[in-house]
PDB file of N, CA and C in Angstrom:
ATOM      1  N   LEU A   1      34.446  -0.756 -52.798  1.00  0.00           N
ATOM      2  CA  LEU A   1      33.988  -1.123 -51.809  1.00  0.00           C
ATOM      3  C   LEU A   1      32.384  -0.318 -51.823  1.00  0.00           C
ATOM      4  N   ILE A   2      31.135  -0.876 -51.226  1.00  0.00           N
ATOM      5  CA  ILE A   2      30.188  -0.068 -50.910  1.00  0.00           C
ATOM      6  C   ILE A   2      29.437  -0.785 -49.649  1.00  0.00           C
ATOM      7  N   ILE A   3      29.405   0.319 -48.885  1.00  0.00           N
ATOM      8  CA  ILE A   3      29.128  -0.189 -47.561  1.00  0.00           C
ATOM      9  C   ILE A   3      27.475   0.625 -47.499  1.00  0.00           C
ATOM     10  N   THR A   4      26.696  -0.022 -47.023  1.00  0.00           N
ATOM     11  CA  THR A   4      25.361   0.412 -46.791  1.00  0.00           C
ATOM     12  C   THR A   4      24.665   0.083 -45.291  1.00  0.00           C
ATOM     13  N   LYS A   5      24.101   1.096 -45.071  1.00  0.00           N
ATOM     14  CA  LYS A   5      23.748   0.928 -43.611  1.00  0.00           C
ATOM     15  C   LYS A   5      22.230   0.941 -43.686  1.00  0.00           C
ATOM     16  N   ASN A   6      22.058  -0.452 -42.653  1.00  0.00           N
ATOM     17  CA  ASN A   6      20.180  -0.785 -42.365  1.00  0.00           C
ATOM     18  C   ASN A   6      19.830   0.109 -41.464  1.00  0.00           C
ATOM     19  N   VAL A   7      18.790   1.128 -41.974  1.00  0.00           N
ATOM     20  CA  VAL A   7      17.726   1.715 -41.569  1.00  0.00           C
ATOM     21  C   VAL A   7      16.679   1.196 -41.182  1.00  0.00           C
ATOM     22  N   SER A   8      15.820   1.038 -40.420  1.00  0.00           N
ATOM     23  CA  SER A   8      14.473   0.612 -40.114  1.00  0.00           C
ATOM     24  C   SER A   8      13.725   1.854 -39.388  1.00  0.00           C
ATOM     25  N   THR A   9      12.657   1.998 -40.225  1.00  0.00           N
ATOM     26  CA  THR A   9      11.703   3.005 -39.104  1.00  0.00           C
ATOM     27  C   THR A   9      11.213   2.457 -37.866  1.00  0.00           C
ATOM     28  N   PRO A  10      11.299   3.722 -37.310  1.00  0.00           N
ATOM     29  CA  PRO A  10      10.966   3.491 -35.801  1.00  0.00           C
ATOM     30  C   PRO A  10       9.416   3.177 -35.634  1.00  0.00           C
ATOM     31  N   PRO A  11       9.128   2.059 -34.746  1.00  0.00           N
ATOM     32  CA  PRO A  11       7.717   1.855 -34.435  1.00  0.00           C
ATOM     33  C   PRO A  11       6.921   3.134 -34.268  1.00  0.00           C
ATOM     34  N   SER A  12       5.496   2.587 -34.510  1.00  0.00           N
ATOM     35  CA  SER A  12       4.739   3.894 -34.505  1.00  0.00           C
ATOM     36  C   SER A  12       4.397   4.195 -32.580  1.00  0.00           C
ATOM     37  N   PRO A  13       4.258   5.270 -32.344  1.00  0.00           N
ATOM     38  CA  PRO A  13       3.693   5.734 -30.783  1.00  0.00           C
ATOM     39  C   PRO A  13       2.664   4.786 -30.579  1.00  0.00           C
ATOM     40  N   PRO A  14       2.599   4.227 -29.351  1.00  0.00           N
ATOM     41  CA  PRO A  14       1.660   3.512 -29.399  1.00  0.00           C
ATOM     42  C   PRO A  14      -0.073   4.037 -28.739  1.00  0.00           C
ATOM     43  N   LYS A  15      -1.063   4.054 -29.235  1.00  0.00           N
ATOM     44  CA  LYS A  15      -2.423   4.948 -28.940  1.00  0.00           C
ATOM     45  C   LYS A  15      -2.719   4.903 -27.313  1.00  0.00           C
ATOM     46  N   ASN A  16      -2.879   6.120 -26.879  1.00  0.00           N
ATOM     47  CA  ASN A  16      -3.433   6.761 -26.008  1.00  0.00           C
ATOM     48  C   ASN A  16      -4.733   6.832 -25.591  1.00  0.00           C
ATOM     49  N   THR A  17      -5.462   5.346 -25.664  1.00  0.00           N
ATOM     50  CA  THR A  17      -6.763   5.139 -24.955  1.00  0.00           C
ATOM     51  C   THR A  17      -6.926   4.479 -23.622  1.00  0.00           C
ATOM     52  N   MET A  18      -7.633   5.228 -22.860  1.00  0.00           N
ATOM     53  CA  MET A  18      -7.587   4.250 -21.423  1.00  0.00           C
ATOM     54  C   MET A  18      -8.443   2.760 -21.688  1.00  0.00           C
ATOM     55  N   SER A  19      -9.313   2.609 -22.474  1.00  0.00           N
ATOM     56  CA  SER A  19      -9.946   1.605 -22.438  1.00  0.00           C
ATOM     57  C   SER A  19      -8.838   0.488 -22.682  1.00  0.00           C
ATOM     58  N   SER A  20      -8.026   0.932 -23.957  1.00  0.00           N
ATOM     59  CA  SER A  20      -7.677  -0.492 -24.647  1.00  0.00           C
ATOM     60  C   SER A  20      -6.603  -0.822 -24.044  1.00  0.00           C
ATOM     61  N   GLU A  21      -6.021   0.564 -23.071  1.00  0.00           N
ATOM     62  CA  GLU A  21      -4.963   0.101 -21.905  1.00  0.00           C
ATOM     63  C   GLU A  21      -5.954  -0.467 -20.934  1.00  0.00           C
ATOM     64  N   SER A  22      -6.855  -0.666 -20.122  1.00  0.00           N
ATOM     65  CA  SER A  22      -7.169  -0.920 -19.681  1.00  0.00           C
ATOM     66  C   SER A  22      -7.686  -2.813 -19.797  1.00  0.00           C
ATOM     67  N   SER A  23      -8.183  -2.845 -21.090  1.00  0.00           N
ATOM     68  CA  SER A  23      -8.302  -4.566 -21.233  1.00  0.00           C
ATOM     69  C   SER A  23      -6.806  -5.050 -21.783  1.00  0.00           C
ATOM     70  N   LEU A  24      -6.176  -4.252 -21.841  1.00  0.00           N
ATOM     71  CA  LEU A  24      -4.324  -5.128 -22.277  1.00  0.00           C
ATOM     72  C   LEU A  24      -4.318  -5.055 -20.641  1.00  0.00           C
ATOM     73  N   LEU A  25      -4.414  -4.542 -19.505  1.00  0.00           N
ATOM     74  CA  LEU A  25      -3.618  -4.953 -18.370  1.00  0.00           C
ATOM     75  C   LEU A  25      -4.785  -5.512 -17.997  1.00  0.00           C
ATOM     76  N   SER A  26      -5.834  -6.108 -17.708  1.00  0.00           N
ATOM     77  CA  SER A  26      -7.231  -6.884 -16.888  1.00  0.00           C
ATOM     78  C   SER A  26      -6.837  -7.863 -17.404  1.00  0.00           C
ATOM     79  N   SER A  27      -6.232  -8.238 -19.187  1.00  0.00           N
ATOM     80  CA  SER A  27      -5.923  -9.364 -19.864  1.00  0.00           C
ATOM     81  C   SER A  27      -4.318 -10.165 -18.891  1.00  0.00           C
ATOM     82  N   SER A  28      -3.639  -8.509 -18.670  1.00  0.00           N
ATOM     83  CA  SER A  28      -2.326  -9.320 -18.097  1.00  0.00           C
ATOM     84  C   SER A  28      -2.253  -9.537 -16.775  1.00  0.00           C
ATOM     85  N   TYR A  29      -3.128  -8.596 -16.337  1.00  0.00           N
ATOM     86  CA  TYR A  29      -2.677  -8.536 -14.296  1.00  0.00           C
ATOM     87  C   TYR A  29      -4.253  -9.226 -13.747  1.00  0.00           C
ATOM     88  N   SER A  30      -4.274 -10.544 -14.392  1.00  0.00           N
ATOM     89  CA  SER A  30      -5.895 -11.050 -13.484  1.00  0.00           C
ATOM     90  C   SER A  30      -5.490 -12.189 -12.711  1.00  0.00           C
ATOM     91  N   SER A  31      -5.905 -12.172 -12.060  1.00  0.00           N
ATOM     92  CA  SER A  31      -5.370 -13.244 -10.399  1.00  0.00           C
ATOM     93  C   SER A  31      -6.489 -14.295 -10.871  1.00  0.00           C
ATOM     94  N   THR A  32      -6.117 -15.721 -10.639  1.00  0.00           N
ATOM     95  CA  THR A  32      -6.947 -16.941 -10.947  1.00  0.00           C
ATOM     96  C   THR A  32      -7.625 -16.951  -9.910  1.00  0.00           C
ATOM     97  N   SER A  33      -7.038 -17.035  -8.403  1.00  0.00           N
ATOM     98  CA  SER A  33      -7.581 -17.188  -7.475  1.00  0.00           C
ATOM     99  C   SER A  33      -8.178 -16.202  -6.467  1.00  0.00           C
ATOM    100  N   ALA A  34      -9.192 -15.921  -5.817  1.00  0.00           N
ATOM    101  CA  ALA A  34      -9.554 -15.186  -4.778  1.00  0.00           C
ATOM    102  C   ALA A  34      -8.151 -14.659  -4.365  1.00  0.00           C
ATOM    103  N   PRO A  35      -8.192 -12.794  -3.239  1.00  0.00           N
ATOM    104  CA  PRO A  35      -7.029 -12.975  -2.831  1.00  0.00           C
ATOM    105  C   PRO A  35      -7.604 -13.198  -1.091  1.00  0.00           C
ATOM    106  N   PRO A  36      -6.331 -13.701  -0.538  1.00  0.00           N
ATOM    107  CA  PRO A  36      -6.796 -14.363   0.603  1.00  0.00           C
ATOM    108  C   PRO A  36      -7.210 -12.921   1.621  1.00  0.00           C
ATOM    109  N   VAL A  37      -7.664 -13.354   2.738  1.00  0.00           N
ATOM    110  CA  VAL A  37      -8.588 -12.517   3.505  1.00  0.00           C
ATOM    111  C   VAL A  37      -7.048 -11.690   4.217  1.00  0.00           C
ATOM    112  N   GLY A  38      -7.329 -10.215   4.342  1.00  0.00           N
ATOM    113  CA  GLY A  38      -6.705  -9.289   4.479  1.00  0.00           C
ATOM    114  C   GLY A  38      -5.564  -8.752   3.439  1.00  0.00           C
ATOM    115  N   ALA A  39      -5.371  -9.512   2.722  1.00  0.00           N
ATOM    116  CA  ALA A  39      -4.557  -8.745   1.362  1.00  0.00           C
ATOM    117  C   ALA A  39      -5.337  -7.242   0.910  1.00  0.00           C
ATOM    118  N   SER A  40      -4.180  -6.579   0.675  1.00  0.00           N
ATOM    119  CA  SER A  40      -4.486  -5.241   0.158  1.00  0.00           C
ATOM    120  C   SER A  40      -3.590  -4.774  -0.941  1.00  0.00           C
ATOM    121  N   CYS A  41      -4.014  -3.937  -1.384  1.00  0.00           N
ATOM    122  CA  CYS A  41      -3.339  -3.280  -2.695  1.00  0.00           C
ATOM    123  C   CYS A  41      -1.673  -2.771  -1.990  1.00  0.00           C
ATOM    124  N   TRP A  42      -0.997  -2.617  -3.056  1.00  0.00           N
ATOM    125  CA  TRP A  42       0.598  -2.543  -2.436  1.00  0.00           C
ATOM    126  C   TRP A  42       0.599  -0.814  -2.934  1.00  0.00           C
ATOM    127  N   LEU A  43      -0.231  -0.754  -3.556  1.00  0.00           N
ATOM    128  CA  LEU A  43      -0.440   0.943  -3.723  1.00  0.00           C
ATOM    129  C   LEU A  43      -0.859   1.914  -2.998  1.00  0.00           C
ATOM    130  N   CYS A  44      -1.963   1.879  -2.692  1.00  0.00           N
ATOM    131  CA  CYS A  44      -3.295   2.441  -1.970  1.00  0.00           C
ATOM    132  C   CYS A  44      -3.335   1.503  -0.588  1.00  0.00           C
ATOM    133  N   LEU A  45      -2.497   0.616  -0.627  1.00  0.00           N
ATOM    134  CA  LEU A  45      -2.844   0.379   0.787  1.00  0.00           C
ATOM    135  C   LEU A  45      -4.408  -0.536   1.038  1.00  0.00           C
ATOM    136  N   GLU A  46      -5.336  -0.641   0.442  1.00  0.00           N
ATOM    137  CA  GLU A  46      -6.491  -0.725   1.002  1.00  0.00           C
ATOM    138  C   GLU A  46      -7.181  -2.109   0.445  1.00  0.00           C
ATOM    139  N   GLU A  47      -7.814  -2.630   1.326  1.00  0.00           N
ATOM    140  CA  GLU A  47      -8.174  -3.978   1.332  1.00  0.00           C
ATOM    141  C   GLU A  47      -9.272  -4.209   0.506  1.00  0.00           C
ATOM    142  N   GLY A  48      -9.361  -5.232  -0.352  1.00  0.00           N
ATOM    143  CA  GLY A  48     -10.590  -5.736  -0.872  1.00  0.00           C
ATOM    144  C   GLY A  48     -10.820  -4.814  -1.969  1.00  0.00           C
ATOM    145  N   PRO A  49     -12.067  -4.970  -2.687  1.00  0.00           N
ATOM    146  CA  PRO A  49     -12.225  -4.134  -3.893  1.00  0.00           C
ATOM    147  C   PRO A  49     -12.270  -2.727  -3.650  1.00  0.00           C
ATOM    148  N   ASP A  50     -11.768  -1.398  -4.436  1.00  0.00           N
ATOM    149  CA  ASP A  50     -11.679  -0.486  -4.310  1.00  0.00           C
ATOM    150  C   ASP A  50     -12.778   0.427  -4.741  1.00  0.00           C
ATOM    151  N   ASP A  51     -13.053   1.490  -4.628  1.00  0.00           N
ATOM    152  CA  ASP A  51     -14.504   2.485  -4.521  1.00  0.00           C
ATOM    153  C   ASP A  51     -15.110   2.105  -5.794  1.00  0.00           C
ATOM    154  N   SER A  52     -14.406   2.002  -6.732  1.00  0.00           N
ATOM    155  CA  SER A  52     -14.968   2.040  -7.717  1.00  0.00           C
ATOM    156  C   SER A  52     -15.462   0.593  -8.716  1.00  0.00           C
ATOM    157  N   GLY A  53     -15.215  -0.484  -7.449  1.00  0.00           N
ATOM    158  CA  GLY A  53     -15.556  -2.113  -7.468  1.00  0.00           C
ATOM    159  C   GLY A  53     -14.635  -3.058  -7.947  1.00  0.00           C
ATOM    160  N   ALA A  54     -13.436  -2.161  -8.476  1.00  0.00           N
ATOM    161  CA  ALA A  54     -12.224  -3.142  -8.724  1.00  0.00           C
ATOM    162  C   ALA A  54     -11.856  -4.074  -7.844  1.00  0.00           C
ATOM    163  N   PRO A  55     -11.545  -5.382  -7.878  1.00  0.00           N
ATOM    164  CA  PRO A  55     -11.246  -6.259  -7.389  1.00  0.00           C
ATOM    165  C   PRO A  55      -9.466  -6.024  -7.353  1.00  0.00           C
ATOM    166  N   LEU A  56      -8.881  -6.443  -6.341  1.00  0.00           N
ATOM    167  CA  LEU A  56      -7.164  -7.051  -5.789  1.00  0.00           C
ATOM    168  C   LEU A  56      -6.665  -7.845  -7.272  1.00  0.00           C
ATOM    169  N   VAL A  57      -5.577  -7.772  -7.978  1.00  0.00           N
ATOM    170  CA  VAL A  57      -5.538  -8.722  -8.556  1.00  0.00           C
ATOM    171  C   VAL A  57      -3.821  -8.839  -8.447  1.00  0.00           C
ATOM    172  N   ARG A  58      -3.730  -9.801  -9.066  1.00  0.00           N
ATOM    173  CA  ARG A  58      -2.050 -10.224  -9.020  1.00  0.00           C
ATOM    174  C   ARG A  58      -1.377 -11.255 -10.045  1.00  0.00           C
ATOM    175  N   ASP A  59       0.084 -10.276 -10.995  1.00  0.00           N
ATOM    176  CA  ASP A  59       0.253 -11.735 -11.860  1.00  0.00           C
ATOM    177  C   ASP A  59       1.707 -11.522 -11.521  1.00  0.00           C
ATOM    178  N   CYS A  60       1.993 -12.502 -10.425  1.00  0.00           N
ATOM    179  CA  CYS A  60       3.494 -12.480  -9.747  1.00  0.00           C
ATOM    180  C   CYS A  60       3.478 -13.945  -8.787  1.00  0.00           C
ATOM    181  N   SER A  61       4.756 -14.338  -9.025  1.00  0.00           N
ATOM    182  CA  SER A  61       4.982 -15.391  -7.743  1.00  0.00           C
ATOM    183  C   SER A  61       4.550 -14.951  -6.340  1.00  0.00           C
ATOM    184  N   CYS A  62       4.581 -13.761  -6.159  1.00  0.00           N
ATOM    185  CA  CYS A  62       4.472 -13.334  -4.243  1.00  0.00           C
ATOM    186  C   CYS A  62       3.759 -14.303  -3.890  1.00  0.00           C
ATOM    187  N   ARG A  63       4.199 -14.493  -2.745  1.00  0.00           N
ATOM    188  CA  ARG A  63       3.103 -15.548  -1.896  1.00  0.00           C
ATOM    189  C   ARG A  63       2.423 -14.886  -1.219  1.00  0.00           C
ATOM    190  N   GLY A  64       1.090 -15.214  -0.035  1.00  0.00           N
ATOM    191  CA  GLY A  64       0.549 -14.930   0.365  1.00  0.00           C
ATOM    192  C   GLY A  64      -0.099 -13.560   0.246  1.00  0.00           C
ATOM    193  N   HIS A  65       0.098 -12.527   1.360  1.00  0.00           N
ATOM    194  CA  HIS A  65      -0.929 -11.267   1.218  1.00  0.00           C
ATOM    195  C   HIS A  65      -0.298 -10.293   0.081  1.00  0.00           C
ATOM    196  N   SER A  66       0.961 -10.635  -0.477  1.00  0.00           N
ATOM    197  CA  SER A  66       2.104  -9.683  -0.852  1.00  0.00           C
ATOM    198  C   SER A  66       1.455  -9.703  -2.673  1.00  0.00           C
ATOM    199  N   GLY A  67       1.634  -8.542  -3.065  1.00  0.00           N
ATOM    200  CA  GLY A  67       1.876  -8.366  -4.753  1.00  0.00           C
ATOM    201  C   GLY A  67       0.350  -8.133  -5.487  1.00  0.00           C
ATOM    202  N   PHE A  68      -0.650  -7.429  -4.744  1.00  0.00           N
ATOM    203  CA  PHE A  68      -2.050  -7.290  -4.593  1.00  0.00           C
ATOM    204  C   PHE A  68      -2.057  -5.754  -5.261  1.00  0.00           C
ATOM    205  N   ALA A  69      -2.764  -5.761  -6.061  1.00  0.00           N
ATOM    206  CA  ALA A  69      -2.921  -4.187  -6.700  1.00  0.00           C
ATOM    207  C   ALA A  69      -4.442  -4.120  -7.179  1.00  0.00           C
ATOM    208  N   HIS A  70      -4.713  -3.167  -7.537  1.00  0.00           N
ATOM    209  CA  HIS A  70      -5.932  -2.780  -8.089  1.00  0.00           C
ATOM    210  C   HIS A  70      -5.739  -2.081  -9.201  1.00  0.00           C
ATOM    211  N   LEU A  71      -6.201  -2.638 -10.234  1.00  0.00           N
ATOM    212  CA  LEU A  71      -6.005  -2.305 -11.915  1.00  0.00           C
ATOM    213  C   LEU A  71      -6.145  -0.518 -12.412  1.00  0.00           C
ATOM    214  N   PRO A  72      -6.849   0.065 -11.388  1.00  0.00           N
ATOM    215  CA  PRO A  72      -7.073   1.475 -11.371  1.00  0.00           C
ATOM    216  C   PRO A  72      -5.192   1.976 -10.780  1.00  0.00           C
ATOM    217  N   CYS A  73      -5.176   1.567  -9.678  1.00  0.00           N
ATOM    218  CA  CYS A  73      -3.630   1.859  -8.845  1.00  0.00           C
ATOM    219  C   CYS A  73      -2.643   1.607 -10.028  1.00  0.00           C
ATOM    220  N   LEU A  74      -2.308   0.357 -10.826  1.00  0.00           N
ATOM    221  CA  LEU A  74      -1.208  -0.081 -11.383  1.00  0.00           C
ATOM    222  C   LEU A  74      -1.057   0.799 -12.224  1.00  0.00           C
ATOM    223  N   ILE A  75      -2.650   1.409 -13.227  1.00  0.00           N
ATOM    224  CA  ILE A  75      -2.124   2.213 -14.400  1.00  0.00           C
ATOM    225  C   ILE A  75      -2.085   3.686 -14.082  1.00  0.00           C
ATOM    226  N   GLN A  76      -2.697   4.485 -12.727  1.00  0.00           N
ATOM    227  CA  GLN A  76      -2.241   5.262 -12.541  1.00  0.00           C
ATOM    228  C   GLN A  76      -0.322   5.815 -11.791  1.00  0.00           C
ATOM    229  N   TYR A  77      -0.025   4.212 -11.441  1.00  0.00           N
ATOM    230  CA  TYR A  77       0.848   4.047 -11.278  1.00  0.00           C
ATOM    231  C   TYR A  77       1.971   4.011 -12.266  1.00  0.00           C
ATOM    232  N   ALA A  78       1.548   3.178 -13.370  1.00  0.00           N
ATOM    233  CA  ALA A  78       2.103   3.459 -14.579  1.00  0.00           C
ATOM    234  C   ALA A  78       2.589   4.824 -15.342  1.00  0.00           C
ATOM    235  N   GLU A  79       1.285   5.512 -15.156  1.00  0.00           N
ATOM    236  CA  GLU A  79       1.099   6.731 -15.919  1.00  0.00           C
ATOM    237  C   GLU A  79       2.139   7.790 -15.170  1.00  0.00           C
ATOM    238  N   SER A  80       2.327   7.898 -13.743  1.00  0.00           N
ATOM    239  CA  SER A  80       2.945   8.737 -13.201  1.00  0.00           C
ATOM    240  C   SER A  80       4.412   8.451 -13.250  1.00  0.00           C
ATOM    241  N   LYS A  81       4.814   7.363 -13.503  1.00  0.00           N
ATOM    242  CA  LYS A  81       6.331   6.628 -13.740  1.00  0.00           C
ATOM    243  C   LYS A  81       6.594   6.942 -14.837  1.00  0.00           C
ATOM    244  N   SER A  82       5.893   6.942 -16.246  1.00  0.00           N
ATOM    245  CA  SER A  82       6.373   7.494 -17.251  1.00  0.00           C
ATOM    246  C   SER A  82       6.226   9.130 -17.809  1.00  0.00           C
ATOM    247  N   ARG A  83       5.894   9.418 -17.208  1.00  0.00           N
ATOM    248  CA  ARG A  83       5.966  11.244 -17.587  1.00  0.00           C
ATOM    249  C   ARG A  83       7.261  11.487 -16.972  1.00  0.00           C
TER     250      ARG A  83
END
């Protein structure tokens, strides 16, 4: 009787480049319509574009003024949660 174990190579770690993260997130977190008046980022609580001009985006099924965020806020939040 011969027993074999299937061992796979672990995936290589993702590249840590902000530009590739930004382009990936911007394509994933894009809103198809403009946010309603009064919508704010659920992370920084600011309405409209942030100081760098990044607009509010949403990629969820939240309704009304909920679920919007600035892309830089999402990136900062994700980086802080991954530590």
